[in-house]
Short mmCIF file of C-alpha atoms and ligand atoms in Angstrom, two decimals:
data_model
loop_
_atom_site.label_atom_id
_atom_site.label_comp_id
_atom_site.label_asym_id
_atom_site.label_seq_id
_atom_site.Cartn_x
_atom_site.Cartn_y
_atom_site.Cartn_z
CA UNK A 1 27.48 -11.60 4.91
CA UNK A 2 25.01 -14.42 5.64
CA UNK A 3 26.03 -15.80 9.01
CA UNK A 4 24.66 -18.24 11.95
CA UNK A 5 26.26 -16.52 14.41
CA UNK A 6 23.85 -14.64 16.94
CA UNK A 7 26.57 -13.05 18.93
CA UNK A 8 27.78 -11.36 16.10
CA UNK A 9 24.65 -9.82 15.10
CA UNK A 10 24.19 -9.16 18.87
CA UNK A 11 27.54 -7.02 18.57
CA UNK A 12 26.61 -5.36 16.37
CA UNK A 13 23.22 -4.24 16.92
CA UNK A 14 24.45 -2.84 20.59
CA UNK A 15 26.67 -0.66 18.33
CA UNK A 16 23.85 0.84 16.57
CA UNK A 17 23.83 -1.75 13.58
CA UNK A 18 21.75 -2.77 11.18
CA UNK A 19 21.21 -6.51 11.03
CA UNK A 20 18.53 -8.76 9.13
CA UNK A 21 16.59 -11.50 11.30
CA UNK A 22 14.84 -14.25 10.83
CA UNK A 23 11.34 -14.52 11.85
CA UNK A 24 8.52 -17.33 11.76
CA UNK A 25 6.81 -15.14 8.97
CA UNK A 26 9.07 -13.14 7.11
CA UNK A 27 12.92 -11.34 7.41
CA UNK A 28 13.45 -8.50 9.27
CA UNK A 29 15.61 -5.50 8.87
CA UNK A 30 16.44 -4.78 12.75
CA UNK A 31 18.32 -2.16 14.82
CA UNK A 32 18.04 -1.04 17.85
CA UNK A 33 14.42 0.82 18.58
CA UNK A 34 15.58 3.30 20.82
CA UNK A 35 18.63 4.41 18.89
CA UNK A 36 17.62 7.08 16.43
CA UNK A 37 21.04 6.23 14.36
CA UNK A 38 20.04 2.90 13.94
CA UNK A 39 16.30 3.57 13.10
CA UNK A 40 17.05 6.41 10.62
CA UNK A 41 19.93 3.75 9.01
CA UNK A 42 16.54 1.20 8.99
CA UNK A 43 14.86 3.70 6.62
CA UNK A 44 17.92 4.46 4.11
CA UNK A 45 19.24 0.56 3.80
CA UNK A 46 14.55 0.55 2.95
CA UNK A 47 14.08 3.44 0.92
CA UNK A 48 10.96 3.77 3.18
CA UNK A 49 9.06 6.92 3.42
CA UNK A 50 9.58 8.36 7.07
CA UNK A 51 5.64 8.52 6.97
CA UNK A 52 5.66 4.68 7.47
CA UNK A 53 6.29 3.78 10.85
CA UNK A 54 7.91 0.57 12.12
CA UNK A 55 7.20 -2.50 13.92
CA UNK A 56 8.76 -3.19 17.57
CA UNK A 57 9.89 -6.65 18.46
CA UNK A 58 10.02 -7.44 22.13
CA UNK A 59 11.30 -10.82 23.66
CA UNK A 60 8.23 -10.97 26.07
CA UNK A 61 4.59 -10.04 26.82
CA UNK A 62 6.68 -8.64 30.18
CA UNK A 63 8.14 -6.23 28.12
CA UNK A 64 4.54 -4.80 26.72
CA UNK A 65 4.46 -2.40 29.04
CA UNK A 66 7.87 -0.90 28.43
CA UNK A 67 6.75 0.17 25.26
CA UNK A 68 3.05 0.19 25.11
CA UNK A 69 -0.18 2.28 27.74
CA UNK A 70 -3.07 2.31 28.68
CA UNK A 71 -3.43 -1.66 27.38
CA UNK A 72 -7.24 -2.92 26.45
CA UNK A 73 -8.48 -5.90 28.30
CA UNK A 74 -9.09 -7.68 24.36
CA UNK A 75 -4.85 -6.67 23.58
CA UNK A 76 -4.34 -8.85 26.78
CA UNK A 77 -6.54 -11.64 25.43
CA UNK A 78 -4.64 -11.42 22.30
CA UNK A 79 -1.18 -11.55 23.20
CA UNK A 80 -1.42 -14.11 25.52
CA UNK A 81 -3.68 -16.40 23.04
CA UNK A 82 -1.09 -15.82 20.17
CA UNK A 83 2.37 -14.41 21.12
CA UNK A 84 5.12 -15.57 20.87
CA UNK A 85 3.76 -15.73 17.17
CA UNK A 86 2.79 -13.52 13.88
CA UNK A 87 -0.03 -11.27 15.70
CA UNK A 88 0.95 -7.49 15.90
CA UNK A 89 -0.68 -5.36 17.95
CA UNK A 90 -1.01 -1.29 17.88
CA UNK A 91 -1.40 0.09 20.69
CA UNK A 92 -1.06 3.65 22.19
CA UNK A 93 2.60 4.42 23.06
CA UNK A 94 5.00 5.26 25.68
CA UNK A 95 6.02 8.68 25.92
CA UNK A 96 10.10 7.84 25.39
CA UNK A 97 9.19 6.02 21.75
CA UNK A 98 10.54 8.52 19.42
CA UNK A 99 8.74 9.83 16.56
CA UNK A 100 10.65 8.53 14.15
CA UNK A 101 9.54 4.82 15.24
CA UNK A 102 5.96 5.65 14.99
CA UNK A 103 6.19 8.15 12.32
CA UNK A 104 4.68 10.54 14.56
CA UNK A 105 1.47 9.07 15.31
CA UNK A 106 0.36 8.44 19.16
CA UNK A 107 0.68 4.42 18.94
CA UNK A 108 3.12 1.80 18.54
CA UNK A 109 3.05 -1.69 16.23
CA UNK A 110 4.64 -4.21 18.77
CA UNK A 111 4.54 -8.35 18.52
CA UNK A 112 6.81 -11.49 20.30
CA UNK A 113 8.31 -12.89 17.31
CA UNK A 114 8.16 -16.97 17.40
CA UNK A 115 11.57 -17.85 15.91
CA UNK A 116 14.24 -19.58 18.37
CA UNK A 117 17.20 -17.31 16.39
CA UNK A 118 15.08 -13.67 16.99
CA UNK A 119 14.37 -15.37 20.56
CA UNK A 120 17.77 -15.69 21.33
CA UNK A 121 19.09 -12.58 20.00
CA UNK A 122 16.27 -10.67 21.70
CA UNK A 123 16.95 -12.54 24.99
CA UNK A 124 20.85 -10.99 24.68
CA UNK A 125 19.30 -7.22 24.24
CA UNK A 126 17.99 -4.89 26.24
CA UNK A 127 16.03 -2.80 23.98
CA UNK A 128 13.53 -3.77 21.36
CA UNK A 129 14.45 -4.44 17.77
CA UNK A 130 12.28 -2.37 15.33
CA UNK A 131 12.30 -4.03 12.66
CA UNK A 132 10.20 -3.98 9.70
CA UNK A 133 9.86 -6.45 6.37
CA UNK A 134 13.70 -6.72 4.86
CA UNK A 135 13.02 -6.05 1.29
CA UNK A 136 13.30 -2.30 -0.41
CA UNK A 137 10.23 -0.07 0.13
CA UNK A 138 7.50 -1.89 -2.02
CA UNK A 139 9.01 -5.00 -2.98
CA UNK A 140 8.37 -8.69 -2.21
CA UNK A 141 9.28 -9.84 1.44
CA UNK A 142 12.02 -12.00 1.83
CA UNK A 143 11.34 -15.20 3.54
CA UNK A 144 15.38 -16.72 3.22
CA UNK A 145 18.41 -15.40 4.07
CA UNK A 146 19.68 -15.48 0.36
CA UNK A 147 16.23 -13.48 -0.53
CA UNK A 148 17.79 -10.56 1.89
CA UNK A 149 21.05 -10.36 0.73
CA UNK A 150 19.99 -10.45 -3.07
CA UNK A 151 18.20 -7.21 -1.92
CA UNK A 152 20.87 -5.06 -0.13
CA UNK A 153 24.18 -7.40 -1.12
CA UNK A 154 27.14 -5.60 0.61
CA UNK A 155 25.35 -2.67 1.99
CA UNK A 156 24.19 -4.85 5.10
CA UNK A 157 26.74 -6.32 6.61
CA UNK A 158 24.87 -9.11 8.36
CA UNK A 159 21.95 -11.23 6.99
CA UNK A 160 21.49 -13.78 10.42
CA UNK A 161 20.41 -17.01 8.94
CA UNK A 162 17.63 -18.64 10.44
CA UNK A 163 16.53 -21.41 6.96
CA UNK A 164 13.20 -20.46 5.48
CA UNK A 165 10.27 -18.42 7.36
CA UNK A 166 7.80 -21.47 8.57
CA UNK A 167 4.67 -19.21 8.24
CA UNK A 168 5.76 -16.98 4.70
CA UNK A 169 3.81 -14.16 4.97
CA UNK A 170 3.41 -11.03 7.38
CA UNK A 171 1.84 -10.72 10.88
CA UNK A 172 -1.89 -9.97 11.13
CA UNK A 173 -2.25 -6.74 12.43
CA UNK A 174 -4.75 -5.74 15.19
CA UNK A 175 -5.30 -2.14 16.52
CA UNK A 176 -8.33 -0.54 18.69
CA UNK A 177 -10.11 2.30 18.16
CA UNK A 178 -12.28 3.60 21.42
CA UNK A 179 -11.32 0.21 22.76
CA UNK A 180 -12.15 -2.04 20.39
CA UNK A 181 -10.54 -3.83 17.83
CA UNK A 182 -9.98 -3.47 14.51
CA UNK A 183 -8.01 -5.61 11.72
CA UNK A 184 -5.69 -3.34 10.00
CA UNK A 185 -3.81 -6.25 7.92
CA UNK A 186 -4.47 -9.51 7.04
CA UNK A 187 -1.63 -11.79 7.81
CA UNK A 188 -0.38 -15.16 8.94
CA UNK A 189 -3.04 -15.65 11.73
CA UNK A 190 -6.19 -15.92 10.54
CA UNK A 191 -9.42 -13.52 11.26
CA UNK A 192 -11.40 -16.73 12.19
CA UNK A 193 -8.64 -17.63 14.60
CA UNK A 194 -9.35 -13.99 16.02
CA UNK A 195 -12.27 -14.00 16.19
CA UNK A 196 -12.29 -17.29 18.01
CA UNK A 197 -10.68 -15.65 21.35
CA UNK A 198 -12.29 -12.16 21.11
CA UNK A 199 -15.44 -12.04 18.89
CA UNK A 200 -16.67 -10.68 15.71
CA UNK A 201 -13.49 -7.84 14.61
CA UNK A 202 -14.34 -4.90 12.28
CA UNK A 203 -11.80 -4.32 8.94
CA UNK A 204 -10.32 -1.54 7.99
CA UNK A 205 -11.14 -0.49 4.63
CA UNK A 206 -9.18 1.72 2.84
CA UNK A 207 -12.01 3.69 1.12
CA UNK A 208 -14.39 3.89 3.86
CA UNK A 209 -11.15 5.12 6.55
CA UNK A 210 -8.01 6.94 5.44
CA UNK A 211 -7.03 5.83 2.64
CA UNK A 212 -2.80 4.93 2.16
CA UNK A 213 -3.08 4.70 5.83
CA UNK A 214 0.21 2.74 7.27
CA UNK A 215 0.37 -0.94 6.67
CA UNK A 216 -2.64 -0.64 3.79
CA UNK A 217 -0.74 0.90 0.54
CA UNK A 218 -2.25 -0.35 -2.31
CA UNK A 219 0.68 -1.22 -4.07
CA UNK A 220 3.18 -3.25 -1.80
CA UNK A 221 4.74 -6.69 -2.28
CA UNK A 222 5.34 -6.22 -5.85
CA UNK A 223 7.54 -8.40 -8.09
CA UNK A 224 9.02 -6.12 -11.08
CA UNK A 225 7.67 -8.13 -13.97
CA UNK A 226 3.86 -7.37 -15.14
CA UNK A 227 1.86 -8.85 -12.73
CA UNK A 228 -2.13 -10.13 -12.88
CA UNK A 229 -4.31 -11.36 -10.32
CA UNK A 230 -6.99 -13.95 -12.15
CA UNK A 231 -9.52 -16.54 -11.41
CA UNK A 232 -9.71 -18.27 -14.85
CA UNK A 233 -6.05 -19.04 -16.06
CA UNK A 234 -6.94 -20.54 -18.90
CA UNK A 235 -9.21 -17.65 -19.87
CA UNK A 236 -6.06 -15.43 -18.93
CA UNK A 237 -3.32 -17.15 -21.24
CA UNK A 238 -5.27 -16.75 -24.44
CA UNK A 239 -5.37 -12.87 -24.02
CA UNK A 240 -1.28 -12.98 -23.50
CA UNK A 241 -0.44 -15.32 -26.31
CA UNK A 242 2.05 -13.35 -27.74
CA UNK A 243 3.92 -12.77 -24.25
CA UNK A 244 5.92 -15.49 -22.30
CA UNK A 245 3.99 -16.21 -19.65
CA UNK A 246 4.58 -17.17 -15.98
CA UNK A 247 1.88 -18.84 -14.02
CA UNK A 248 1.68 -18.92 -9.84
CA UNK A 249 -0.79 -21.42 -9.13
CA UNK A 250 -2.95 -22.75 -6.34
CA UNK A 251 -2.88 -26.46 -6.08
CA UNK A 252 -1.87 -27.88 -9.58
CA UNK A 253 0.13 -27.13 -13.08
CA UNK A 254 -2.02 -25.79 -15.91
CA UNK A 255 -2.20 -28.44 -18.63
CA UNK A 256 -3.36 -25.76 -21.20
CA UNK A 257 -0.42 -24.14 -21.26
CA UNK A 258 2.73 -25.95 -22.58
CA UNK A 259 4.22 -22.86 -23.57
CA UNK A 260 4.42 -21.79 -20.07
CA UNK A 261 7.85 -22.17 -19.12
CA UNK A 262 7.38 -21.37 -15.74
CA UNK A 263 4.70 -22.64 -13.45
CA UNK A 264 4.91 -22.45 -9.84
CA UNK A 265 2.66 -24.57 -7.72
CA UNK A 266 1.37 -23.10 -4.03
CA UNK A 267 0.74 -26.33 -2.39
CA UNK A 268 -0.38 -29.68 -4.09
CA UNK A 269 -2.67 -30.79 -1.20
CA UNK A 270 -4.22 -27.07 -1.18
CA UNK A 271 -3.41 -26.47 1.93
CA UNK A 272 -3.43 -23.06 2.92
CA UNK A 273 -0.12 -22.80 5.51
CA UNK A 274 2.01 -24.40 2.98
CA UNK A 275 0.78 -22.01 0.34
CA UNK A 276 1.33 -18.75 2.36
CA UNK A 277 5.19 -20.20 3.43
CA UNK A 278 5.69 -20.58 -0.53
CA UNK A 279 4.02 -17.97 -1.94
CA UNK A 280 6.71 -15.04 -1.90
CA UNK A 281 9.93 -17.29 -2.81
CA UNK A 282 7.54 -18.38 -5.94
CA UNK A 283 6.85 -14.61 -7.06
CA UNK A 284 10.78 -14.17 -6.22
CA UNK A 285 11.88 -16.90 -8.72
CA UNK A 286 9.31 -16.01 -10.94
CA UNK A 287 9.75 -12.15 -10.91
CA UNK A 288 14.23 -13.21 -11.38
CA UNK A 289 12.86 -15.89 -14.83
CA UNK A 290 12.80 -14.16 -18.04
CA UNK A 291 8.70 -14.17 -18.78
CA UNK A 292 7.35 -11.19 -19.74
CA UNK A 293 4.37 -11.42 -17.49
CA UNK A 294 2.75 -13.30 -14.45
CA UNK A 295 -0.41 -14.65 -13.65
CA UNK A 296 -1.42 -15.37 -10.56
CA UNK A 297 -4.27 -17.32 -9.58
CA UNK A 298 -6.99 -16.16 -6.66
CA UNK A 299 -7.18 -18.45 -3.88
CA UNK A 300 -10.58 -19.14 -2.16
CA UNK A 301 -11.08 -16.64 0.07
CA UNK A 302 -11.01 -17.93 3.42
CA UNK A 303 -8.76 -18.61 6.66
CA UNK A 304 -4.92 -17.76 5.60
CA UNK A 305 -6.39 -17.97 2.10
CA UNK A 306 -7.61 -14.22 2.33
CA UNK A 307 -4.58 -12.90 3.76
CA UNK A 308 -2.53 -14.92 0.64
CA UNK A 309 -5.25 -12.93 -1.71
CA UNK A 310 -5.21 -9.51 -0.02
CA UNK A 311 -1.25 -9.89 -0.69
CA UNK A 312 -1.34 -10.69 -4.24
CA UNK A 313 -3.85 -8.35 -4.73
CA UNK A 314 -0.61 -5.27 -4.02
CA UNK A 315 1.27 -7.34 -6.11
CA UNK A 316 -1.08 -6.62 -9.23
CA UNK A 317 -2.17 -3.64 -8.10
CA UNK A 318 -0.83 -0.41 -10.98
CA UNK A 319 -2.36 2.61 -9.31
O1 TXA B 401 5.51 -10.17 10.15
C1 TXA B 401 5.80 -8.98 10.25
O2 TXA B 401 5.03 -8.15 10.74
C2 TXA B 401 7.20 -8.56 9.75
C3 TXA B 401 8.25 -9.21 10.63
C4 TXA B 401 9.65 -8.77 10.29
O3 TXA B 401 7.95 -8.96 11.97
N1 TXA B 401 7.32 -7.13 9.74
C5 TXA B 401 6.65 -6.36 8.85
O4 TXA B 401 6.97 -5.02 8.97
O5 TXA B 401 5.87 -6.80 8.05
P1 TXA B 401 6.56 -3.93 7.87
O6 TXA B 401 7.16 -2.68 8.36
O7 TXA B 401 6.97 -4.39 6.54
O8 TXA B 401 5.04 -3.85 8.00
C6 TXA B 401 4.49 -3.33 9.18
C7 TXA B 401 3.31 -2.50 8.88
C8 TXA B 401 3.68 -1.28 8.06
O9 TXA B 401 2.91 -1.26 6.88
C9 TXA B 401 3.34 -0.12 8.97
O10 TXA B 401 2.73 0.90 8.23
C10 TXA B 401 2.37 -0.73 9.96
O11 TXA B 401 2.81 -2.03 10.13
N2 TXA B 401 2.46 -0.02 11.25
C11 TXA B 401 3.55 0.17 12.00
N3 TXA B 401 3.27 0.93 13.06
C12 TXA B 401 1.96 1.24 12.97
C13 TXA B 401 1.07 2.02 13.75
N4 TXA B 401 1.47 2.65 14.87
N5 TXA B 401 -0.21 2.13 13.33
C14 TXA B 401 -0.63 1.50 12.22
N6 TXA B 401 0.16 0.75 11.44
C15 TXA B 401 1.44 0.63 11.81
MG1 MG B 402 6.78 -4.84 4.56
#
């Protein structure tokens, strides 16, 4: 059921419920973090591999310490510059977050969502929401309450509706290893913004570290229809002539390409925000037309415009 009413979900989330939340950058499938019936329910409704731990959600930078240790000075500098808002930090954890949360590991992924609905809910609990992305394991994030309950229909009983995520994709994540900071995934705040409050930032690549490590799967956010990442569309419709084509552009329709029934436009004014906050609902409609294949243009690579490519890049990505 898609609902407005916050009670409700809070009911039902002190009861060890499942409930999906709005957030300023995308849905969230959220239970209670310290009940290990709700967080194993979080998994099933997912299909996500228990090796994939989850993101906590806590109404205040207060609250940090109930969940997180042994805080660096630069994690300070970070919430305070950007939370509430779509910065997660890792950090290491306290000893009473359970395993299954963190998937074993010795840290936790904890932000202050920015969204008056998961503010007010939050405010009514006493415990954390984990909550990761509310789409099945691999799929496209949802970023409206109708995206959720396309995805799990009536096996979640509540979708809480808070109208379409303002910033469209997921949080950046930041963790720190030996004290410093490292980027772990692009997101909706951008590296330069970072790097504005605490300095140059090192990236975690996937070849040089662990590779599949959480948060960096090469295949995530995927639409079911073919999928191709491409920086000459018009280049890339000749070699699918024989296919019906759907096109996910930047900043305007491609004139080339009459036969393209369906072309989705990012943003006419090429502005980056409004891209990222319609990028997922246009590989959504696309991936539920009828082509037989999508192409997706590359956006330049900088501010939010990286974080938009790294994205589409798991979209396309077969391995
Ligand atoms: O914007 C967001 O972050 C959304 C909204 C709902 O808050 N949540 C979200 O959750 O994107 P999820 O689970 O789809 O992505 C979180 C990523 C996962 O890929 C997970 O592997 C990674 O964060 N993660 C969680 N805990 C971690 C940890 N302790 N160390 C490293 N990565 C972690
Ligand atoms: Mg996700």
């Amino acid at each position: 059921m898609i609902t407005k009413n916050i009670a409700l979900a809070r009911d039902v989330l002190v009861q060890d419920g499942i409930v999906a939340i709005p957030t300023e950058t995308v849905y969230g499938l959220a239970g209670n973090a310290y009940s290990e019936t709700a967080v194993k329910q979080i998994f099933g409704l997912k299909k996500r591999p228990f090796f994939n731990p989850l993101i906590l959600h806590i109404k205040s930078m207060e609250c940090l310490h109930s969940v997180a240790r042994e805080i660096p000075e630069a994690a300070f500098k970070l919430a305070s510059s950007f939370w509430p808002g779509a910065l997660t930090l890792v950090l290491k954890k306290q000893a009473h977050i359970s395993d299954l949360v963190t998937s074993g590991m010795d840290t936790v992924a904890v932000r202050v969502p920015n969204h008056p609905v998961a503010m007010k809910l939050l405010e009514q609990l006493d415990f954390p929401l984990a909550a990761p992305s509310a789409n099945p394991f691999g799929s496209i994030s949802p970023t409206t309450a109708q995206h959720v309950h396309h995805y799990f229909e009536e096996t979640l009983s509540i979708v809480l509706d808070g109208g379409a995520c303002e910033k469209g994709i997921e949080s950046t994540i930041i963790g720190f290893e030996n004290d410093e900071p490292v980027l772990y995934r692009h997101g909706a705040v951008s590296i330069e913004e970072i790097e504005m409050v605490i300095g140059k930032i090192k990236i975690f690549t996937e070849k040089a570290d662990k590779p599949n490590a959480p948060g960096m799967l090469s295949r995530h956010y995927a639409p079911n229809t073919e999928t191709h990442l491409v920086t000459n569309i018009s280049e890339s419709i000749h070699s699918f002539s024989d296919k019906k084509i759907g096109l996910l552009l930047f900043k305007e329709k491609n004139s080339d390409s009459q036969d393209c029934l369906f072309q989705e436009v990012l943003s006419t004014t090429g502005d980056f925000d409004e891209a990222a906050r319609n990028v997922y609902a246009a590989l959504h409609r696309l991936d539920l037309s009828d082509v037989d294949v999508i192409l997706v243009e590359k956006l330049p690579d900088i501010g939010i415009g990286k974080s938009i490519n790294d994205r589409l890049k798991r979209a396309v990505n077969k391995e």
